[in-house]
């Protein structure tokens, strides 16, 4: 971090009147519009070829270094330990039918997790974004759920299974019946779910 | 008194996590060292707060009843007020 | 009670993993981190040249990402977004610990044998030998794709310094490549 600003050396116009920076920017523009003073200069063309090659090396550089390095993801487990504590709880919905002296709520985050898990348990389905809103009476929940399905999954029967399981299971864990369920297929994945 | 509170907290924690359908007790806050069972007392009334991760197999209101019974028994206080948050279901 | 097939999440798109992580799914976040961790690690190594600190930087990246994920507008561009966070955290480390600890080894790689003779290896080695700021500027520009202004902001130096350092770096790397041919 202590290098002084550069003066002189390579910025000198030593490519037939063009600087390396100009040539790099020309390359950034895809060598368009064509600049004859660059294209007709052997020095410029050699430098452009070099810059181009450098760029081709730069592109996959990190991926190659990543592939070559020993994999060590232990830090991820540590991070997960830290973030799970502040999971996204959101709103809190009270249960009406509980013992006297007890207040009990279920968090929005817990219900999202439940809906995700129900969706994931259907073969060929992965749950995405989950949104819901209680209706005006506060006893029914309208849901909007994005899903990804694996190629070959029948969207119709997966939707039916999702609907059925949500209607059965959600009321066991939340003070709500299931109202509207807006299921949106956002993506179709090519490979089968049995692959690792 | 502090000792009494600590041992009550430990007894409640132990009894709650051993209930079928309770997967884990979560700490009361993300701060390091935050307790999993918070007991506060004002006047003569005591109040206990819990954040629970539960099993999807057990219906929530049944579980809440069982947790209420277990906590009051562990605390030796039938009038203990409870605040239970279901923070995760899976 | 509900068990998705274990490999399914690993096949999910970045966008799906982001949506789930934004909703509070730590498992999806872990898959996302595992997917991009090796490249992020290489990037942070290149920017800081302090491999022993990289785990800490990556943890900061992950925590910052977890907190900011719900506001991410284009979930499909999460990789570039993680790169931006990694840049911030890498330079935050360098600001916290400004004394330069010289590395007496190259950034650790296996497979050096195979490409020792080719230009790629020469460039990697040359990059490690460049003065720190020149290497950072080149990596931010050519690998991270940052603008001059973005680099200047990240490094806290004027744009003219960025241009100068970049020119120096390019010149030296081009010389290296000429030598490798």
Short mmCIF file of C-alpha atoms in Angstrom, two decimals:
data_model
loop_
_atom_site.label_atom_id
_atom_site.label_comp_id
_atom_site.label_asym_id
_atom_site.label_seq_id
_atom_site.Cartn_x
_atom_site.Cartn_y
_atom_site.Cartn_z
CA UNK A 1 0.00 0.00 0.00
CA UNK A 2 3.00 2.27 0.15
CA UNK A 3 3.75 2.53 -3.55
CA UNK A 4 3.90 6.09 -4.72
CA UNK A 5 1.81 7.07 -7.72
CA UNK A 6 3.60 6.02 -10.82
CA UNK A 7 5.22 8.53 -13.07
CA UNK A 8 6.78 7.78 -16.37
CA UNK A 9 7.79 4.24 -16.89
CA UNK A 10 5.17 2.32 -18.82
CA UNK A 11 2.76 5.18 -19.30
CA UNK A 12 5.26 6.61 -21.71
CA UNK A 13 3.88 6.68 -25.21
CA UNK A 14 6.06 3.87 -26.32
CA UNK A 15 3.52 2.19 -28.55
CA UNK A 16 3.70 4.43 -31.59
CA UNK A 17 2.08 7.29 -29.73
CA UNK A 18 -0.37 5.19 -27.72
CA UNK A 19 -0.21 4.31 -24.05
CA UNK A 20 -0.82 0.88 -22.63
CA UNK A 21 -3.90 2.27 -20.93
CA UNK A 22 -5.32 3.47 -24.25
CA UNK A 23 -4.67 0.09 -25.76
CA UNK A 24 -6.36 -1.68 -22.86
CA UNK A 25 -9.38 0.56 -23.21
CA UNK A 26 -9.44 -0.04 -26.95
CA UNK A 27 -9.47 -3.75 -26.16
CA UNK A 28 -12.28 -3.18 -23.64
CA UNK A 29 -14.32 -1.66 -26.45
CA UNK A 30 -13.79 -4.77 -28.54
CA UNK A 31 -11.37 -2.91 -30.86
CA UNK A 32 -14.31 -0.94 -32.13
CA UNK A 33 -14.62 1.57 -33.70
CA UNK A 34 -11.49 0.50 -35.54
CA UNK A 35 -8.58 2.86 -34.89
CA UNK A 36 -6.26 2.67 -37.90
CA UNK A 37 -3.40 4.34 -36.03
CA UNK A 38 -3.48 1.41 -33.58
CA UNK A 39 -4.26 -1.37 -36.02
CA UNK A 40 -1.52 -0.32 -38.42
CA UNK A 41 1.14 -0.23 -35.73
CA UNK A 42 3.07 -3.48 -35.20
CA UNK A 43 4.05 -2.35 -31.68
CA UNK A 44 0.40 -1.72 -30.78
CA UNK A 45 -0.72 -5.02 -32.25
CA UNK A 46 1.87 -6.93 -30.29
CA UNK A 47 0.84 -5.13 -27.11
CA UNK A 48 -2.85 -5.78 -27.85
CA UNK A 49 -2.14 -9.47 -28.34
CA UNK A 50 -0.29 -9.50 -25.03
CA UNK A 51 -3.10 -7.70 -23.24
CA UNK A 52 -5.61 -10.04 -24.77
CA UNK A 53 -3.61 -13.05 -23.61
CA UNK A 54 -3.30 -11.51 -20.16
CA UNK A 55 -7.05 -11.10 -20.04
CA UNK A 56 -7.55 -14.71 -21.06
CA UNK A 57 -5.33 -15.72 -18.19
CA UNK A 58 -7.01 -13.35 -15.74
CA UNK A 59 -10.52 -14.65 -16.44
CA UNK A 60 -10.10 -18.19 -15.14
CA UNK A 61 -7.26 -17.33 -12.74
CA UNK A 62 -9.28 -17.57 -9.55
CA UNK A 63 -11.11 -20.69 -10.63
CA UNK A 64 -7.80 -22.40 -11.38
CA UNK A 65 -6.32 -21.35 -8.08
CA UNK A 66 -9.49 -22.48 -6.35
CA UNK A 67 -9.39 -25.86 -8.10
CA UNK A 68 -5.75 -26.34 -7.20
CA UNK A 69 -6.03 -25.37 -3.55
CA UNK A 70 -6.91 -27.84 -0.85
CA UNK A 71 -10.52 -27.38 0.11
CA UNK A 72 -11.12 -26.19 3.63
CA UNK A 73 -14.67 -25.18 4.50
CA UNK A 74 -14.47 -25.46 8.26
CA UNK A 75 -15.02 -21.72 8.55
CA UNK A 76 -18.48 -22.19 7.05
CA UNK A 77 -19.61 -24.33 9.97
CA UNK A 78 -18.44 -21.63 12.36
CA UNK A 79 -20.36 -19.00 10.45
CA UNK A 80 -23.51 -21.08 10.48
CA UNK A 81 -23.26 -21.39 14.23
CA UNK A 82 -23.20 -17.63 14.45
CA UNK A 83 -25.95 -16.76 12.01
CA UNK A 84 -28.54 -19.31 13.06
CA UNK A 85 -28.95 -17.30 16.24
CA UNK A 86 -30.30 -14.37 14.37
CA UNK A 87 -32.43 -16.22 11.90
CA UNK A 88 -35.10 -14.18 10.30
CA UNK A 89 -37.93 -14.49 12.78
CA UNK A 90 -40.28 -11.87 11.33
CA UNK A 91 -43.82 -11.54 12.68
CA UNK A 92 -45.10 -13.56 15.62
CA UNK A 93 -48.50 -15.23 15.48
CA UNK A 94 -50.19 -16.18 18.77
CA UNK A 95 -51.91 -19.52 19.41
CA UNK A 96 -55.38 -19.02 20.85
CA UNK A 97 -55.91 -22.39 22.50
CA UNK A 98 -53.21 -22.66 25.16
CA UNK A 99 -53.22 -23.15 28.96
CA UNK A 100 -54.09 -20.21 31.20
CA UNK A 101 -50.98 -18.25 32.10
CA UNK A 102 -49.20 -19.30 28.94
CA UNK A 103 -48.64 -17.18 25.86
CA UNK A 104 -47.37 -19.00 22.83
CA UNK A 105 -46.42 -17.69 19.41
CA UNK A 106 -44.98 -19.12 16.27
CA UNK A 107 -42.61 -16.99 14.25
CA UNK A 108 -43.03 -16.14 10.61
CA UNK A 109 -39.55 -17.59 10.05
CA UNK A 110 -40.54 -20.93 11.59
CA UNK A 111 -43.63 -21.11 9.38
CA UNK A 112 -41.58 -20.30 6.28
CA UNK A 113 -39.24 -23.11 7.25
CA UNK A 114 -42.19 -25.45 7.66
CA UNK A 115 -43.60 -24.57 4.24
CA UNK A 116 -40.13 -25.02 2.70
CA UNK A 117 -39.75 -28.41 4.34
CA UNK A 118 -43.19 -29.54 3.21
CA UNK A 119 -42.39 -28.52 -0.36
CA UNK A 120 -38.98 -30.18 -0.29
CA UNK A 121 -40.55 -33.42 0.89
CA UNK A 122 -42.44 -33.73 -2.40
CA UNK A 123 -40.35 -35.71 -4.91
CA UNK A 124 -38.93 -33.51 -7.65
CA UNK A 125 -39.72 -30.23 -5.86
CA UNK A 126 -37.47 -27.64 -4.24
CA UNK A 127 -39.15 -24.78 -2.44
CA UNK A 128 -38.00 -21.23 -3.09
CA UNK A 129 -39.39 -17.99 -1.72
CA UNK A 130 -42.29 -18.30 0.70
CA UNK A 131 -44.66 -15.42 1.42
CA UNK A 132 -47.89 -15.43 3.36
CA UNK A 133 -50.47 -13.11 4.75
CA UNK A 134 -53.26 -13.80 7.22
CA UNK A 135 -56.69 -12.89 5.88
CA UNK A 136 -58.83 -10.25 7.56
CA UNK A 137 -60.32 -12.66 10.09
CA UNK A 138 -56.83 -13.69 11.17
CA UNK A 139 -57.74 -17.36 11.02
CA UNK A 140 -56.73 -18.16 7.46
CA UNK A 141 -53.38 -17.81 5.77
CA UNK A 142 -52.95 -17.03 2.08
CA UNK A 143 -49.64 -18.30 0.74
CA UNK A 144 -47.49 -17.51 -2.28
CA UNK A 145 -44.72 -20.03 -2.84
CA UNK A 146 -42.09 -20.21 -5.58
CA UNK A 147 -40.86 -23.66 -6.47
CA UNK A 148 -38.22 -25.20 -8.67
CA UNK A 149 -39.03 -28.59 -10.13
CA UNK A 150 -36.72 -31.19 -11.52
CA UNK A 151 -37.15 -32.04 -15.16
CA UNK A 152 -39.71 -34.80 -15.63
CA UNK A 153 -41.74 -33.89 -12.54
CA UNK A 154 -45.42 -33.53 -13.21
CA UNK A 155 -46.15 -29.99 -12.18
CA UNK A 156 -49.82 -30.74 -11.82
CA UNK A 157 -49.42 -33.64 -9.43
CA UNK A 158 -46.62 -31.91 -7.52
CA UNK A 159 -48.87 -28.88 -7.05
CA UNK A 160 -51.72 -31.09 -5.90
CA UNK A 161 -49.46 -32.86 -3.41
CA UNK A 162 -48.11 -29.56 -2.13
CA UNK A 163 -51.62 -28.19 -1.66
CA UNK A 164 -52.76 -31.31 0.14
CA UNK A 165 -49.80 -31.47 2.52
CA UNK A 166 -49.87 -27.78 3.32
CA UNK A 167 -53.59 -27.89 4.08
CA UNK A 168 -53.02 -30.88 6.35
CA UNK A 169 -49.83 -29.88 8.13
CA UNK A 170 -49.82 -26.11 8.44
CA UNK A 171 -52.84 -25.96 10.77
CA UNK A 172 -51.11 -28.40 13.12
CA UNK A 173 -48.30 -25.92 13.66
CA UNK A 174 -49.90 -22.57 13.17
CA UNK A 175 -53.10 -20.90 14.33
CA UNK A 176 -54.32 -20.78 10.75
CA UNK A 177 -56.24 -22.74 8.17
CA UNK A 178 -54.83 -22.61 4.64
CA UNK A 179 -56.56 -20.15 2.34
CA UNK A 180 -55.28 -19.43 -1.14
CA UNK A 181 -52.09 -21.17 -2.21
CA UNK A 182 -50.42 -19.47 -5.13
CA UNK A 183 -47.74 -21.87 -6.35
CA UNK A 184 -45.37 -20.52 -8.99
CA UNK A 185 -42.87 -22.70 -10.84
CA UNK A 186 -39.84 -20.47 -11.27
CA UNK A 187 -37.34 -22.89 -12.68
CA UNK A 188 -36.97 -26.40 -14.08
CA UNK A 189 -33.75 -28.21 -13.23
CA UNK A 190 -32.21 -30.59 -15.70
CA UNK A 191 -30.74 -33.29 -13.55
CA UNK A 192 -32.54 -35.76 -11.34
CA UNK A 193 -32.78 -35.23 -7.59
CA UNK A 194 -31.06 -38.53 -6.84
CA UNK A 195 -27.67 -37.21 -7.97
CA UNK A 196 -25.33 -35.96 -5.27
CA UNK B 1 -31.42 -16.65 45.47
CA UNK B 2 -29.23 -16.43 42.38
CA UNK B 3 -28.26 -20.06 42.87
CA UNK B 4 -31.90 -20.99 43.19
CA UNK B 5 -32.67 -19.23 39.94
CA UNK B 6 -29.77 -20.85 38.12
CA UNK B 7 -30.71 -24.33 39.23
CA UNK B 8 -34.35 -23.73 38.32
CA UNK B 9 -33.24 -22.59 34.88
CA UNK B 10 -31.09 -25.70 34.48
CA UNK B 11 -33.92 -27.99 35.61
CA UNK B 12 -36.37 -26.37 33.20
CA UNK B 13 -33.90 -26.59 30.33
CA UNK B 14 -33.24 -30.27 30.96
CA UNK B 15 -36.90 -31.22 31.25
CA UNK B 16 -37.97 -29.25 28.19
CA UNK B 17 -35.32 -30.56 25.82
CA UNK B 18 -36.09 -34.12 26.84
CA UNK B 19 -39.74 -33.78 25.81
CA UNK B 20 -40.61 -35.69 22.65
CA UNK B 21 -41.10 -33.17 19.86
CA UNK B 22 -38.70 -30.60 21.25
CA UNK B 23 -35.55 -30.49 19.14
CA UNK B 24 -33.68 -27.73 20.87
CA UNK B 25 -33.89 -24.68 23.04
CA UNK B 26 -32.52 -21.55 21.42
CA UNK B 27 -30.70 -18.85 23.35
CA UNK B 28 -32.85 -15.87 24.24
CA UNK B 29 -30.69 -13.53 22.16
CA UNK B 30 -27.77 -13.69 19.73
CA UNK B 31 -25.43 -12.22 22.33
CA UNK B 32 -22.72 -14.64 23.42
CA UNK B 33 -23.60 -16.42 26.64
CA UNK B 34 -27.31 -15.54 26.42
CA UNK B 35 -29.36 -17.94 28.56
CA UNK B 36 -31.82 -20.36 26.99
CA UNK B 37 -34.30 -20.04 29.81
CA UNK B 38 -35.11 -16.55 31.01
CA UNK B 39 -36.90 -16.19 34.34
CA UNK B 40 -38.00 -12.82 35.59
CA UNK B 41 -39.86 -12.03 38.79
CA UNK B 42 -41.90 -8.97 39.67
CA UNK B 43 -44.07 -8.78 42.72
CA UNK B 44 -44.79 -12.37 43.64
CA UNK B 45 -45.25 -13.55 40.03
CA UNK B 46 -42.57 -15.29 38.05
CA UNK B 47 -42.43 -15.45 34.28
CA UNK B 48 -40.42 -17.81 32.12
CA UNK B 49 -39.47 -17.30 28.47
CA UNK B 50 -38.44 -20.02 26.05
CA UNK B 51 -37.58 -20.20 22.34
CA UNK B 52 -38.03 -23.69 21.01
CA UNK B 53 -37.19 -25.62 17.85
CA UNK B 54 -39.85 -28.28 17.41
CA UNK B 55 -40.42 -31.43 15.50
CA UNK B 56 -42.91 -31.31 12.64
CA UNK B 57 -44.45 -34.56 13.88
CA UNK B 58 -46.07 -33.08 16.95
CA UNK B 59 -48.98 -30.66 16.78
CA UNK B 60 -48.02 -27.27 18.16
CA UNK B 61 -50.83 -26.75 20.68
CA UNK B 62 -50.32 -30.25 22.17
CA UNK B 63 -46.64 -29.53 22.52
CA UNK B 64 -47.28 -26.15 24.13
CA UNK B 65 -49.45 -27.87 26.74
CA UNK B 66 -46.75 -30.42 27.46
CA UNK B 67 -44.07 -27.76 27.71
CA UNK B 68 -46.25 -25.75 30.09
CA UNK B 69 -46.71 -28.74 32.38
CA UNK B 70 -43.03 -29.69 32.26
CA UNK B 71 -41.79 -26.17 32.96
CA UNK B 72 -44.13 -25.58 35.90
CA UNK B 73 -43.22 -28.94 37.38
CA UNK B 74 -39.47 -28.36 36.96
CA UNK B 75 -39.80 -24.92 38.51
CA UNK B 76 -42.00 -26.17 41.31
CA UNK B 77 -44.40 -23.31 40.59
CA UNK B 78 -47.89 -24.05 39.28
CA UNK B 79 -48.57 -20.36 38.77
CA UNK B 80 -45.48 -19.72 36.66
CA UNK B 81 -46.36 -17.61 33.63
CA UNK B 82 -44.90 -18.79 30.37
CA UNK B 83 -43.99 -17.18 27.12
CA UNK B 84 -43.18 -19.79 24.49
CA UNK B 85 -41.93 -18.98 21.02
CA UNK B 86 -41.83 -21.66 18.36
CA UNK B 87 -38.78 -20.48 16.47
CA UNK B 88 -38.26 -23.41 14.13
CA UNK B 89 -40.33 -26.35 12.89
CA UNK B 90 -38.76 -29.22 11.01
CA UNK C 1 -39.99 -35.36 9.55
CA UNK C 2 -39.49 -33.75 6.17
CA UNK C 3 -36.36 -34.78 4.38
CA UNK C 4 -35.58 -33.56 0.91
CA UNK C 5 -33.20 -35.76 -1.02
CA UNK C 6 -29.84 -34.64 0.31
CA UNK C 7 -28.25 -33.67 -3.00
CA UNK C 8 -31.18 -31.66 -4.27
CA UNK C 9 -30.12 -28.31 -2.83
CA UNK C 10 -26.65 -28.71 -4.26
CA UNK C 11 -28.21 -28.68 -7.72
CA UNK C 12 -30.34 -25.63 -7.11
CA UNK C 13 -29.61 -22.38 -8.90
CA UNK C 14 -27.89 -19.54 -7.08
CA UNK C 15 -31.15 -17.58 -7.29
CA UNK C 16 -33.11 -20.28 -5.47
CA UNK C 17 -30.47 -20.58 -2.77
CA UNK C 18 -30.51 -16.81 -2.32
CA UNK C 19 -34.31 -16.77 -2.04
CA UNK C 20 -34.21 -19.46 0.60
CA UNK C 21 -31.34 -17.92 2.52
CA UNK C 22 -33.15 -14.57 2.45
CA UNK C 23 -36.14 -16.37 4.00
CA UNK C 24 -33.90 -17.66 6.79
CA UNK C 25 -32.74 -21.05 5.47
CA UNK C 26 -29.26 -21.55 6.86
CA UNK C 27 -28.83 -24.83 4.96
CA UNK C 28 -29.34 -23.11 1.61
CA UNK C 29 -26.92 -20.39 2.69
CA UNK C 30 -24.33 -23.04 3.50
CA UNK C 31 -24.73 -24.59 0.04
CA UNK C 32 -24.31 -21.16 -1.50
CA UNK C 33 -21.19 -20.47 0.55
CA UNK C 34 -19.67 -23.87 -0.26
CA UNK C 35 -20.32 -23.29 -3.93
CA UNK C 36 -18.47 -19.97 -4.07
CA UNK C 37 -16.01 -20.33 -1.19
CA UNK C 38 -13.02 -21.62 -3.17
CA UNK C 39 -13.09 -18.76 -5.67
CA UNK C 40 -13.76 -16.20 -2.95
CA UNK C 41 -10.84 -17.59 -1.02
CA UNK C 42 -8.56 -17.27 -4.05
CA UNK C 43 -9.78 -13.71 -4.60
CA UNK C 44 -9.24 -12.66 -0.99
CA UNK C 45 -5.79 -14.30 -1.04
CA UNK C 46 -4.88 -12.33 -4.11
CA UNK C 47 -6.10 -9.06 -2.63
CA UNK C 48 -4.66 -9.38 0.86
CA UNK C 49 -1.72 -11.78 0.36
CA UNK C 50 -2.38 -12.99 3.88
CA UNK C 51 -3.68 -16.54 3.53
CA UNK C 52 -3.55 -17.03 7.28
CA UNK C 53 -6.18 -14.29 7.67
CA UNK C 54 -8.41 -15.43 4.85
CA UNK C 55 -10.72 -17.61 6.95
CA UNK C 56 -11.49 -14.60 9.13
CA UNK C 57 -12.15 -12.40 6.10
CA UNK C 58 -14.42 -15.05 4.59
CA UNK C 59 -16.38 -15.28 7.82
CA UNK C 60 -16.91 -11.54 7.76
CA UNK C 61 -17.98 -11.81 4.13
CA UNK C 62 -20.49 -14.51 5.01
CA UNK C 63 -21.96 -12.63 7.96
CA UNK C 64 -22.27 -9.43 5.94
CA UNK C 65 -23.85 -11.42 3.10
CA UNK C 66 -26.34 -13.12 5.40
CA UNK C 67 -27.43 -9.78 6.80
CA UNK C 68 -27.74 -8.10 3.41
CA UNK C 69 -29.23 -11.01 1.44
CA UNK C 70 -32.89 -10.03 1.87
CA UNK C 71 -32.13 -6.76 0.07
CA UNK C 72 -30.30 -8.34 -2.87
CA UNK C 73 -32.20 -7.30 -5.97
CA UNK C 74 -30.78 -9.73 -8.51
CA UNK C 75 -30.35 -13.08 -6.80
CA UNK C 76 -28.89 -14.59 -9.96
CA UNK C 77 -25.95 -12.18 -9.69
CA UNK C 78 -25.05 -13.27 -6.19
CA UNK C 79 -21.52 -14.31 -7.16
CA UNK C 80 -20.54 -10.83 -8.33
CA UNK C 81 -22.27 -9.44 -5.25
CA UNK C 82 -20.21 -11.71 -3.00
CA UNK C 83 -17.09 -10.50 -4.80
CA UNK C 84 -17.98 -6.90 -3.94
CA UNK C 85 -18.44 -7.85 -0.29
CA UNK C 86 -15.17 -9.78 -0.34
CA UNK C 87 -13.36 -6.69 -1.68
CA UNK C 88 -14.76 -4.55 1.12
CA UNK C 89 -13.86 -7.07 3.80
CA UNK C 90 -10.40 -7.70 2.35
CA UNK C 91 -9.55 -4.00 2.41
CA UNK C 92 -11.15 -3.61 5.82
CA UNK C 93 -8.61 -6.18 7.04
CA UNK C 94 -5.75 -4.31 5.42
CA UNK C 95 -6.92 -1.08 7.04
CA UNK C 96 -7.23 -2.75 10.43
CA UNK C 97 -3.79 -4.30 10.13
CA UNK C 98 -1.85 -2.03 7.85
CA UNK C 99 1.61 -3.41 8.56
CA UNK C 100 2.56 -5.46 5.58
CA UNK C 101 3.52 -8.98 6.46
CA UNK C 102 5.70 -10.22 3.64
CA UNK C 103 4.81 -13.64 2.36
CA UNK C 104 7.76 -15.90 1.92
CA UNK C 105 5.74 -18.31 -0.11
CA UNK C 106 3.51 -18.11 -3.08
CA UNK C 107 -0.22 -18.37 -2.72
CA UNK C 108 -0.60 -22.07 -2.06
CA UNK C 109 -1.50 -24.13 -5.06
CA UNK C 110 -1.24 -27.73 -5.95
CA UNK C 111 -0.74 -28.65 -9.55
CA UNK C 112 2.21 -26.32 -9.98
CA UNK C 113 4.07 -29.11 -11.69
CA UNK C 114 1.69 -29.29 -14.60
CA UNK C 115 1.71 -25.65 -15.56
CA UNK C 116 5.12 -24.53 -14.46
CA UNK C 117 6.19 -24.05 -18.02
CA UNK C 118 3.27 -22.07 -19.27
CA UNK C 119 2.35 -18.44 -19.21
CA UNK C 120 -0.31 -18.92 -16.59
CA UNK C 121 2.18 -20.00 -14.04
CA UNK C 122 4.53 -17.18 -14.98
CA UNK C 123 1.71 -14.68 -14.52
CA UNK C 124 0.71 -16.09 -11.16
CA UNK C 125 4.26 -15.95 -9.94
CA UNK C 126 4.74 -12.44 -11.32
CA UNK C 127 1.53 -11.31 -9.66
CA UNK C 128 2.87 -12.48 -6.34
CA UNK C 129 6.07 -10.51 -6.90
CA UNK C 130 4.34 -7.27 -7.91
CA UNK C 131 4.21 -4.49 -5.31
CA UNK C 132 1.05 -4.95 -3.29
CA UNK C 133 -0.89 -2.01 -4.67
CA UNK C 134 -0.09 -2.83 -8.28
CA UNK C 135 -1.21 -6.41 -7.79
CA UNK C 136 -4.41 -5.28 -6.06
CA UNK C 137 -5.27 -2.82 -8.78
CA UNK C 138 -4.67 -5.37 -11.51
CA UNK C 139 -6.70 -8.07 -9.73
CA UNK C 140 -9.58 -5.68 -8.98
CA UNK C 141 -9.65 -4.54 -12.60
CA UNK C 142 -9.00 -7.72 -14.57
CA UNK C 143 -10.41 -10.33 -12.22
CA UNK C 144 -12.99 -8.38 -10.25
CA UNK C 145 -14.06 -6.25 -13.21
CA UNK C 146 -14.14 -3.01 -11.19
CA UNK C 147 -14.04 0.42 -12.81
CA UNK C 148 -11.16 2.80 -12.14
CA UNK C 149 -13.46 4.78 -9.85
CA UNK C 150 -14.50 1.62 -8.02
CA UNK C 151 -10.87 0.64 -7.48
CA UNK C 152 -9.96 4.13 -6.32
CA UNK C 153 -12.78 4.05 -3.79
CA UNK C 154 -11.82 0.62 -2.54
CA UNK C 155 -8.17 1.56 -2.10
CA UNK C 156 -8.80 5.08 -0.90
CA UNK C 157 -6.47 6.60 -3.51
CA UNK C 158 -7.03 8.98 -6.45
CA UNK C 159 -8.02 7.53 -9.79
CA UNK C 160 -4.75 8.77 -11.26
CA UNK C 161 -2.91 6.50 -8.84
CA UNK C 162 -5.06 3.61 -9.95
CA UNK C 163 -4.29 4.29 -13.61
CA UNK C 164 -0.58 4.53 -12.91
CA UNK C 165 -0.45 1.38 -10.82
CA UNK C 166 -2.49 -0.52 -13.38
CA UNK C 167 -0.17 0.55 -16.19
CA UNK C 168 2.84 -0.56 -14.14
CA UNK C 169 1.26 -3.90 -13.36
CA UNK C 170 0.29 -4.55 -16.97
CA UNK C 171 3.72 -3.64 -18.19
CA UNK C 172 5.44 -6.00 -15.78
CA UNK C 173 3.01 -8.82 -16.46
CA UNK C 174 3.41 -8.37 -20.21
CA UNK C 175 7.17 -8.47 -19.80
CA UNK C 176 6.82 -11.69 -17.82
CA UNK C 177 4.70 -13.21 -20.51
CA UNK C 178 7.17 -12.22 -23.18
CA UNK C 179 9.80 -14.03 -21.17
CA UNK C 180 7.63 -17.11 -20.80
CA UNK C 181 7.17 -17.55 -24.52
#
